[in-house]
Amino acid sequence: MTKILIVGGVAGGASAAARARRLSEDAQIIMFERGPFVSFANCGLPYHIGGDIQERSKLLLQTPESFLARFNVDVRVMNEVVSIDRDNKTVTVKNLVDDSEYTESYDFLLLSPGAGPVVPPIPGINNPLTHSLRNIPDMDRIIQTIQMNKPEHATVVGGGFIGLEMMEAFHQLGIKTTLIEMADQVMTPVDHEMAGFAHAEIRQQGIDLKLGVALQAVEYVPNEHIASFGSGEDEEHQHIEGELNLTLNNGETLTTDILIMAIGVRPETKLAQEAGLKIGELGGIYTNEMMQTSDPSIYAVGDAIEEKDFVTGSQTLVPLAGPANRQGRMAADNMLGRTESYQGTQGTAICKIFDLAVASTGKNEKQLKREGIDYEKVYVHTASHASYYPGAEIVSFKMLFDPNNGKILGAQAVGKDGVDKRIDVMAVAQRAGMTVEQLQHLELTYAPPYGSAKDVINQAAFVANNIIKGDAAAIHFEEMDSLTDDQILLDVRNPGELESVGFIKDAINIPVDQLRHRMSELPKDKEIIIYCQVGLRGNVAYRQLVNNGYKARNLIGGYRTYKFAKM
């Protein structure tokens, strides 16, 4: 009989336990969780705080009792595995309720300890009003602070998934909120110009967004005060805990009533390190494609591990629930005699930011530059479904690809509707090894309420293939503010648009529909840099000009991309 021990529940560990039982009725499976909850929806925690998920019980996916009843898994909550004896294949477990210790033997051991929040050594950070959010007890403490301190102002440090979701939760609760991000953008899986749409939305909702700013010090000012209202049985007690004075690295100070630290997570590797298991260069537990650590009897999955990047093949850290679930399933397969290999992580992700969705898959431009990978990029801004049918919203879409072979390197999208659909299609296309040439031929659903005859993805593929074939010459938004005397800027939009949405200074304005008759106004000895609102009319103008012997380039993504890149 195979004996499997699992350290940590939630996504990876719980998936492995359930899969192992489905494959073997005879295996002995014990799962240890140092917290009080074995399987909970940690991605849902901010949504309970904000009130979208009203019942706390909805976050508890499985209990020890339900796991035992359905999967015959011995789940031991409040039990922490404190050491591993690899030679004797045993673990030492501490019961956190009574502080007793005991040992358990194993045939296979699965490590799924997850990742802990990064809390920098900022003076004064340890106080009752500062929280991080990783699990149910963290969530309960935040809710308790909100109920007791009745904050009028909240501060969130960190513009990643948790930070953005907590920002929105506070906003929904009617609490004035400041978001502080040390980088020049929120949501680092997407590039800065795509994050610009999120910045505009965040500010429009009244959030005090501070980019390129870091928290430097925290001063806790306690104010233990009990005010009584009414009398007798109706008497209420209002407990005010105090406030925090924050010092920022730009010289600003800020007073706030609750502080959330959400600057990122770090793999939990203490147990693995102390057992002498190999730790990768990025700081996660090393695993091979079978999910084995450097000890073949010990497997590891989830946020604690380094995994293979699908695009580059190099090691990466991607703390996402989808990969953790798949890794847990594959680890269970391999522990029970099957041969499954993990095919790499694309990092496909999405985040709700008020009415916007921001999503991405594969590599972003920052990563491609850092790794020295040759790439080209295109942008399209087009309707989520037929523009003449009510409710159409603009999808702003960016695609990164290899200009030599058309390989898809990554994609990003922002909008109010249809964003998840486009990034999911791109994630599948990338995993299937499709090229941008093949993307032209995707046959996607079309009816006016749902899509367009030429989908967002088809259109991006058309632009990309125009560039590859030489039918279009691209210029990008970051080049627009450094044009030379040998170039002339041509705005081919209608004059009314310049007034309503803005323009790039020093441009000649000739609407595209007048260009054929006014082409002589442009010099042939200079390069014409064309732009319109989203790039479509610019391409029409580009073809007219080059067919008439002019040298020209078109701003890909148009003025919309240029404008939001500066947000």
XYZ file of C-alpha atoms in Angstrom:
567
model
C 0.000 0.000 0.000
C 1.403 3.400 -1.040
C 1.530 6.028 1.705
C 1.381 9.645 0.515
C 1.892 12.627 2.790
C 0.847 16.071 1.558
C 2.086 19.306 3.157
C -0.380 22.134 2.529
C -3.898 22.145 1.158
C -5.584 24.842 -0.941
C -4.975 24.489 -4.717
C -2.012 22.160 -5.270
C -2.220 19.917 -2.223
C -5.982 19.427 -2.286
C -5.947 18.684 -6.032
C -3.210 16.094 -5.533
C -5.086 14.415 -2.675
C -8.333 14.156 -4.634
C -6.578 12.882 -7.766
C -4.541 10.306 -5.829
C -7.697 8.876 -4.295
C -9.465 8.704 -7.652
C -6.543 6.686 -8.994
C -6.117 4.404 -5.980
C -8.617 3.262 -3.381
C -5.799 1.541 -1.448
C -3.327 4.428 -1.016
C -3.050 5.929 2.451
C -3.263 9.716 2.058
C -2.626 12.171 4.884
C -2.775 15.931 4.320
C -1.276 18.373 6.840
C -2.339 22.011 7.026
C -0.867 24.306 9.658
C -3.849 26.639 9.445
C -7.457 25.913 10.425
C -8.721 25.575 6.847
C -7.671 22.939 4.343
C -9.315 23.991 1.101
C -10.490 27.551 0.604
C -10.895 29.957 -2.289
C -8.017 32.325 -1.543
C -8.687 34.226 -4.789
C -12.122 35.066 -3.391
C -10.955 36.637 -0.123
C -10.987 40.307 -1.270
C -14.450 39.817 -2.766
C -15.837 38.730 0.607
C -14.261 41.748 2.305
C -15.844 44.037 -0.306
C -19.240 42.343 -0.074
C -19.496 40.711 -3.522
C -19.342 37.271 -1.893
C -21.617 37.768 1.081
C -21.445 34.378 2.783
C -18.069 33.513 4.312
C -18.954 29.810 4.083
C -18.886 30.031 0.270
C -15.090 30.410 0.468
C -14.672 27.078 2.270
C -14.487 24.552 -0.553
C -13.810 21.470 1.551
C -13.607 20.731 5.274
C -11.635 17.896 6.889
C -14.938 16.074 7.346
C -16.054 16.483 3.715
C -12.622 15.454 2.430
C -12.757 12.326 4.570
C -16.293 11.495 3.489
C -15.745 11.958 -0.237
C -12.073 11.060 -0.743
C -11.144 9.100 2.407
C -8.240 11.496 2.989
C -7.000 11.988 6.556
C -6.863 15.789 6.805
C -5.082 17.199 9.832
C -5.565 20.927 10.248
C -3.511 22.888 12.804
C -0.733 20.371 12.175
C 2.554 21.739 10.860
C 5.248 19.586 9.288
C 8.404 21.003 10.881
C 11.123 18.718 9.458
C 11.793 16.016 6.885
C 14.116 13.036 7.446
C 14.853 12.003 3.869
C 17.080 9.044 4.821
C 14.351 7.379 6.885
C 11.489 8.833 4.802
C 9.704 10.348 7.775
C 8.400 13.780 8.714
C 8.068 15.375 12.129
C 4.705 17.017 12.710
C 3.807 19.563 15.374
C 0.243 19.702 16.607
C -0.325 23.446 16.999
C -3.269 22.926 19.356
C -1.340 21.201 22.151
C 2.298 21.659 20.969
C 2.879 17.896 20.872
C 5.089 16.349 18.159
C 4.925 13.047 16.307
C 6.418 11.398 13.210
C 4.829 9.913 10.099
C 6.528 7.749 7.492
C 5.962 8.144 3.761
C 6.525 6.476 0.436
C 5.948 9.783 -1.338
C 5.868 13.294 0.057
C 4.228 16.244 -1.698
C 5.180 19.783 -0.719
C 2.528 22.429 -1.410
C 3.400 25.156 1.128
C 2.535 28.060 -1.170
C 4.055 31.524 -0.943
C 4.013 34.034 1.875
C 3.435 37.772 1.565
C 6.542 39.924 1.299
C 6.636 42.366 4.218
C 9.629 44.695 3.904
C 11.541 45.893 6.974
C 9.796 49.254 7.151
C 9.987 50.974 10.567
C 6.667 50.669 12.429
C 5.140 48.124 10.027
C 4.184 45.723 12.836
C 1.033 47.239 14.284
C -2.610 46.217 14.730
C -3.841 48.247 11.737
C -1.445 46.785 9.136
C -2.455 43.580 7.380
C -1.500 41.264 4.545
C -3.984 38.914 2.883
C -3.128 35.299 2.210
C -5.699 33.133 3.995
C -9.037 33.069 5.856
C -7.614 34.200 9.249
C -5.967 37.198 7.501
C -9.326 38.038 5.936
C -11.090 37.749 9.283
C -8.582 40.114 10.903
C -9.101 42.701 8.140
C -12.885 42.490 8.520
C -12.539 42.826 12.301
C -10.377 45.957 11.914
C -12.943 47.451 9.515
C -15.787 46.705 11.958
C -13.950 47.990 15.050
C -11.989 50.908 13.653
C -14.652 52.039 11.169
C -11.981 53.428 8.806
C -12.717 56.511 6.777
C -9.466 56.110 4.845
C -7.582 52.987 3.717
C -4.159 52.652 2.120
C -3.066 49.749 -0.057
C 0.615 49.272 -0.866
C 1.128 47.267 -4.059
C -0.644 47.340 -7.416
C -0.764 43.610 -8.145
C -3.816 41.339 -8.069
C -4.419 41.420 -4.299
C -3.658 45.135 -4.023
C -6.049 46.063 -6.826
C -8.786 43.795 -5.482
C -8.425 45.229 -1.965
C -8.487 48.768 -3.388
C -11.808 47.979 -5.032
C -13.148 46.259 -1.886
C -12.480 49.378 0.219
C -14.037 51.579 -2.469
C -17.169 49.414 -2.440
C -17.379 49.823 1.317
C -17.363 53.602 0.881
C -13.878 54.008 2.337
C -11.674 56.658 0.711
C -8.607 54.819 -0.606
C -5.004 55.522 -1.568
C -3.069 53.016 -3.705
C 0.725 53.235 -3.545
C 2.880 51.426 -6.128
C 6.669 51.666 -6.285
C 6.777 50.863 -10.023
C 5.546 53.296 -12.674
C 2.461 51.135 -13.278
C 0.006 48.744 -11.651
C -0.538 45.187 -12.919
C 3.027 44.373 -14.009
C 2.069 41.327 -16.174
C 0.963 43.876 -18.795
C 3.125 46.622 -20.282
C 2.941 50.264 -19.204
C 0.829 51.524 -22.083
C -1.792 48.811 -21.426
C -1.733 49.551 -17.687
C -2.514 53.158 -18.649
C -6.146 52.155 -19.232
C -6.260 50.816 -15.664
C -4.646 53.990 -14.297
C -7.332 56.110 -15.977
C -10.116 53.897 -14.586
C -8.658 53.884 -11.052
C -8.361 57.671 -10.969
C -11.812 58.105 -12.491
C -13.249 56.112 -9.574
C -11.741 58.621 -7.133
C -8.832 56.514 -5.918
C -5.702 58.442 -4.913
C -3.194 56.578 -7.122
C 0.479 57.188 -6.372
C 2.870 55.616 -8.885
C 6.641 55.508 -8.526
C 6.258 56.005 -4.784
C 7.353 53.761 -1.889
C 6.274 53.522 1.737
C 9.190 54.534 3.967
C 7.918 54.496 7.562
C 4.754 53.860 9.585
C 3.811 55.488 12.879
C 1.002 53.873 14.847
C -1.026 56.324 16.930
C -3.251 54.285 19.262
C -6.499 55.808 20.361
C -8.125 53.318 22.699
C -11.484 54.919 23.240
C -14.851 53.381 24.009
C -17.812 55.572 23.262
C -21.209 54.446 24.510
C -24.438 55.179 22.740
C -27.879 54.626 24.250
C -28.384 52.774 27.487
C -29.361 49.425 28.919
C -29.781 46.570 26.463
C -29.504 48.925 23.481
C -26.084 50.162 24.532
C -23.546 49.890 21.736
C -19.807 50.044 22.096
C -17.702 51.624 19.405
C -14.041 50.624 19.651
C -11.579 52.943 17.918
C -8.082 51.488 17.602
C -6.268 54.532 16.286
C -4.634 55.623 13.056
C -1.400 55.388 11.110
C 0.868 58.163 9.895
C 2.661 57.053 6.744
C 5.868 58.568 5.407
C 6.489 58.155 1.661
C 9.812 58.363 -0.156
C 8.673 61.412 -2.140
C 8.443 63.452 1.054
C 4.665 63.174 1.406
C 2.956 62.095 4.606
C -0.428 60.422 4.812
C -2.812 59.596 7.663
C -4.807 56.406 7.257
C -7.003 54.078 9.342
C -6.026 50.703 7.856
C -3.013 49.605 5.803
C -2.819 46.606 3.486
C 0.632 45.397 2.416
C 0.296 43.642 -0.952
C 3.702 44.057 -2.599
C 4.103 40.458 -3.666
C 4.742 36.933 -2.427
C 7.834 34.834 -1.822
C 7.979 31.009 -2.128
C 7.796 29.184 1.210
C 10.967 27.095 1.022
C 12.099 26.781 4.674
C 11.059 23.134 5.041
C 12.594 22.165 1.682
C 15.824 24.039 2.380
C 16.262 22.474 5.811
C 15.744 19.056 4.230
C 18.572 19.765 1.792
C 16.373 19.897 -1.306
C 17.644 21.934 -4.254
C 16.438 25.545 -4.415
C 16.431 27.196 -7.834
C 18.174 30.430 -8.787
C 14.929 32.407 -8.478
C 14.357 31.219 -4.910
C 11.690 28.567 -5.507
C 11.911 24.822 -4.911
C 13.540 23.123 -7.910
C 11.312 20.634 -9.738
C 11.683 18.639 -12.937
C 8.885 18.232 -15.473
C 7.514 15.293 -13.449
C 7.090 17.691 -10.472
C 9.849 15.852 -8.568
C 12.291 17.770 -6.398
C 15.975 16.831 -6.232
C 14.763 13.875 -4.102
C 12.700 11.593 -6.400
C 10.426 10.556 -3.511
C 9.518 14.179 -2.784
C 7.321 16.177 -5.158
C 6.482 19.894 -5.004
C 3.768 22.001 -6.631
C 2.193 25.455 -6.602
C 3.456 28.867 -5.576
C 6.526 27.464 -3.768
C 8.191 26.039 -6.872
C 10.105 27.174 -9.909
C 8.556 25.907 -13.116
C 9.391 26.037 -16.798
C 8.289 29.083 -18.756
C 6.258 27.935 -21.744
C 7.653 30.552 -24.132
C 11.343 30.618 -23.226
C 11.881 27.251 -21.540
C 13.745 28.979 -18.695
C 12.785 28.766 -15.019
C 10.097 31.104 -13.713
C 7.961 31.833 -10.640
C 4.235 32.136 -11.377
C 1.978 32.144 -8.286
C -1.344 31.316 -9.956
C -4.075 28.845 -8.991
C -4.469 27.255 -12.448
C -0.891 25.963 -12.729
C -0.962 24.803 -9.073
C -4.088 22.721 -9.668
C -2.669 21.060 -12.783
C 0.673 20.400 -11.101
C -1.036 18.758 -8.112
C -2.958 16.441 -10.403
C 0.175 15.460 -12.351
C 2.215 14.888 -9.197
C -0.455 12.464 -7.949
C -0.392 10.639 -11.300
C 3.384 10.236 -11.125
C 3.428 9.133 -7.486
C 1.022 6.349 -8.427
C 3.018 5.012 -11.372
C 1.911 7.099 -14.321
C 4.214 9.283 -16.408
C 2.914 12.806 -16.822
C 5.057 15.826 -17.607
C 4.199 19.446 -16.908
C 4.248 21.428 -20.145
C 5.231 24.832 -18.783
C 3.426 27.926 -17.540
C 2.223 30.774 -19.752
C 1.118 32.957 -16.854
C -2.379 33.490 -18.250
C -4.115 35.880 -15.859
C -6.957 38.365 -15.551
C -7.904 41.018 -13.014
C -11.100 43.004 -12.509
C -10.451 46.711 -11.892
C -13.846 48.310 -11.346
C -15.572 48.089 -14.765
C -12.388 47.055 -16.590
C -10.858 43.651 -17.139
C -7.076 43.505 -17.641
C -5.681 40.204 -18.917
C -2.526 38.713 -20.391
C -0.836 35.517 -21.490
C 2.747 34.659 -22.393
C 5.590 37.164 -22.201
C 5.278 40.924 -21.971
C 7.517 43.424 -23.716
C 9.574 44.156 -20.594
C 10.429 40.463 -20.227
C 11.277 40.025 -23.912
C 13.652 42.998 -23.778
C 15.269 41.680 -20.600
C 15.827 38.250 -22.149
C 17.086 39.650 -25.463
C 14.326 38.042 -27.538
C 13.602 39.596 -30.945
C 9.970 40.688 -31.212
C 7.492 42.953 -32.969
C 4.207 44.228 -31.561
C 0.819 45.319 -32.834
C -2.157 47.015 -31.218
C -5.798 47.055 -32.217
C -8.664 48.869 -30.507
C -11.943 47.511 -31.758
C -15.460 46.665 -30.597
C -16.127 43.654 -28.368
C -19.034 42.771 -30.655
C -20.654 44.362 -33.716
C -20.433 48.098 -33.058
C -23.961 48.720 -34.335
C -25.460 46.348 -31.729
C -26.078 47.995 -28.316
C -23.532 47.476 -25.553
C -20.378 47.178 -27.646
C -17.243 48.183 -25.732
C -13.726 48.819 -27.008
C -11.236 45.975 -26.529
C -7.685 47.321 -26.515
C -5.490 44.427 -27.603
C -1.711 44.051 -27.833
C 0.042 41.109 -29.464
C 3.767 40.311 -29.330
C 5.280 37.982 -31.912
C 8.524 36.891 -33.524
C 8.870 38.922 -36.760
C 10.913 36.143 -38.375
C 8.686 33.095 -37.910
C 5.412 34.601 -36.649
C 5.532 32.687 -33.356
C 3.140 34.145 -30.738
C 5.137 35.453 -27.780
C 2.391 37.080 -25.736
C -0.885 38.986 -25.706
C -2.556 41.575 -23.483
C -6.065 43.015 -23.492
C -8.010 45.647 -21.578
C -11.688 46.525 -21.796
C -15.138 46.246 -20.267
C -16.363 43.283 -22.294
C -14.902 40.317 -24.155
C -11.372 40.559 -22.721
C -11.307 37.099 -21.121
C -12.540 35.518 -24.356
C -9.729 37.028 -26.462
C -6.917 36.188 -24.036
C -8.226 32.638 -23.610
C -8.162 32.187 -27.390
C -4.610 33.561 -27.499
C -3.500 31.272 -24.657
C -4.802 28.256 -26.580
C -3.265 29.453 -29.860
C 0.105 29.985 -28.201
C 0.095 26.555 -26.528
C -0.893 24.951 -29.824
C 2.161 26.551 -31.477
C 0.129 28.649 -33.910
C 1.706 31.546 -35.775
C 0.241 34.976 -36.456
C -0.227 33.849 -40.061
C -2.501 31.059 -38.834
C -4.382 33.420 -36.536
C -5.782 35.142 -39.624
C -7.711 31.979 -40.367
C -9.308 31.491 -36.939
C -13.031 31.037 -37.370
C -14.613 32.513 -34.267
C -18.277 32.870 -33.415
C -20.079 35.819 -34.926
C -23.512 37.258 -34.291
C -24.005 40.961 -33.592
C -24.576 40.540 -29.814
C -21.427 38.415 -29.389
C -18.684 39.234 -31.860
C -17.697 40.711 -35.204
C -17.211 39.175 -38.615
C -13.544 40.122 -38.235
C -12.758 39.417 -34.602
C -10.280 41.419 -32.542
C -7.799 38.543 -32.912
C -8.254 38.301 -36.687
C -7.643 42.026 -36.968
C -4.468 41.884 -34.862
C -3.266 39.017 -37.054
C -3.950 41.031 -40.223
C -1.847 43.930 -38.900
C 0.966 41.590 -37.820
C 1.049 39.877 -41.207
C 1.069 43.211 -43.023
C 4.241 44.061 -41.103
C 5.863 40.659 -41.719
C 5.094 40.810 -45.469
C 6.214 44.408 -45.791
C 2.720 45.671 -46.612
C 2.951 48.026 -43.625
C 5.811 49.896 -41.974
C 5.294 50.441 -38.266
C 6.219 53.186 -35.888
C 5.382 52.834 -32.200
C 4.121 55.284 -29.584
C 7.469 55.509 -27.746
C 9.131 56.932 -30.893
C 6.573 59.680 -31.468
C 8.093 62.288 -29.161
C 11.531 62.120 -30.759
C 10.886 62.668 -34.466
C 13.639 64.318 -36.528
C 13.636 67.158 -39.062
C 13.584 64.490 -41.789
C 10.118 63.385 -40.707
C 6.699 65.031 -40.943
C 3.762 64.140 -38.733
C 0.429 63.622 -40.502
C -2.876 63.340 -38.608
C -5.497 61.780 -40.903
C -8.475 62.105 -38.543
C -11.345 64.533 -39.013
C -10.806 68.031 -37.477
C -13.594 67.505 -34.925
C -11.763 64.523 -33.423
C -8.709 66.618 -32.679
C -10.858 68.917 -30.554
C -12.701 66.152 -28.703
C -9.991 63.562 -27.976
C -6.686 65.426 -28.328
C -3.761 65.381 -30.746
C 0.011 65.225 -31.070
C 1.463 68.697 -31.527
C 3.070 69.880 -34.780
C 1.040 67.473 -36.928
C -0.383 68.418 -40.330
C -4.065 67.504 -40.448
C -5.362 66.055 -43.729
C -8.405 63.762 -43.251
C -7.868 60.397 -44.939
C -10.835 60.897 -47.279
C -9.187 64.070 -48.672
C -5.674 62.647 -48.908
C -5.735 61.594 -52.570
C -6.561 65.120 -53.669
C -4.209 66.873 -51.210
C -1.183 64.602 -51.410
C 0.818 67.294 -53.194
C 0.829 69.285 -49.937
C 3.264 66.707 -48.508
C 7.003 66.662 -49.320
C 8.472 63.572 -50.969
C 11.924 64.116 -49.530
C 10.784 63.451 -45.938
C 9.359 60.409 -44.182
C 5.644 60.864 -43.463
C 4.680 59.610 -39.978
C 0.952 58.916 -40.114
C -1.450 58.530 -37.222
C -5.196 58.261 -36.738
C -7.293 57.271 -33.717
C -6.587 53.509 -33.601
C -4.387 52.811 -36.646
C -6.977 51.671 -39.192
C -7.343 54.872 -41.221
C -3.606 55.369 -40.813
C -3.032 52.126 -42.689
C -5.338 53.279 -45.527
C -3.380 56.539 -45.742
C -0.059 54.646 -45.590
C -0.983 52.479 -48.587
C -2.070 55.535 -50.594
C 1.177 57.348 -49.876
C 3.596 54.479 -50.549
C 1.707 53.559 -53.722
C 2.364 57.110 -54.857
C 6.078 57.010 -54.139
C 6.159 58.508 -50.652
C 8.201 57.126 -47.765
C 5.911 56.613 -44.767
C 5.226 54.773 -41.539
C 1.971 54.282 -39.617
C 1.545 54.607 -35.827
C 0.367 51.136 -34.758
C -2.553 51.463 -32.349
C -2.978 55.115 -33.226
C -3.511 58.056 -30.906
C -5.402 55.873 -28.398
C -2.281 53.846 -27.617
C -0.096 56.978 -27.494
C -2.497 58.754 -25.130
C -2.938 55.927 -22.611
C 0.798 55.185 -22.580
C 1.179 58.524 -20.796
C -1.429 57.771 -18.113
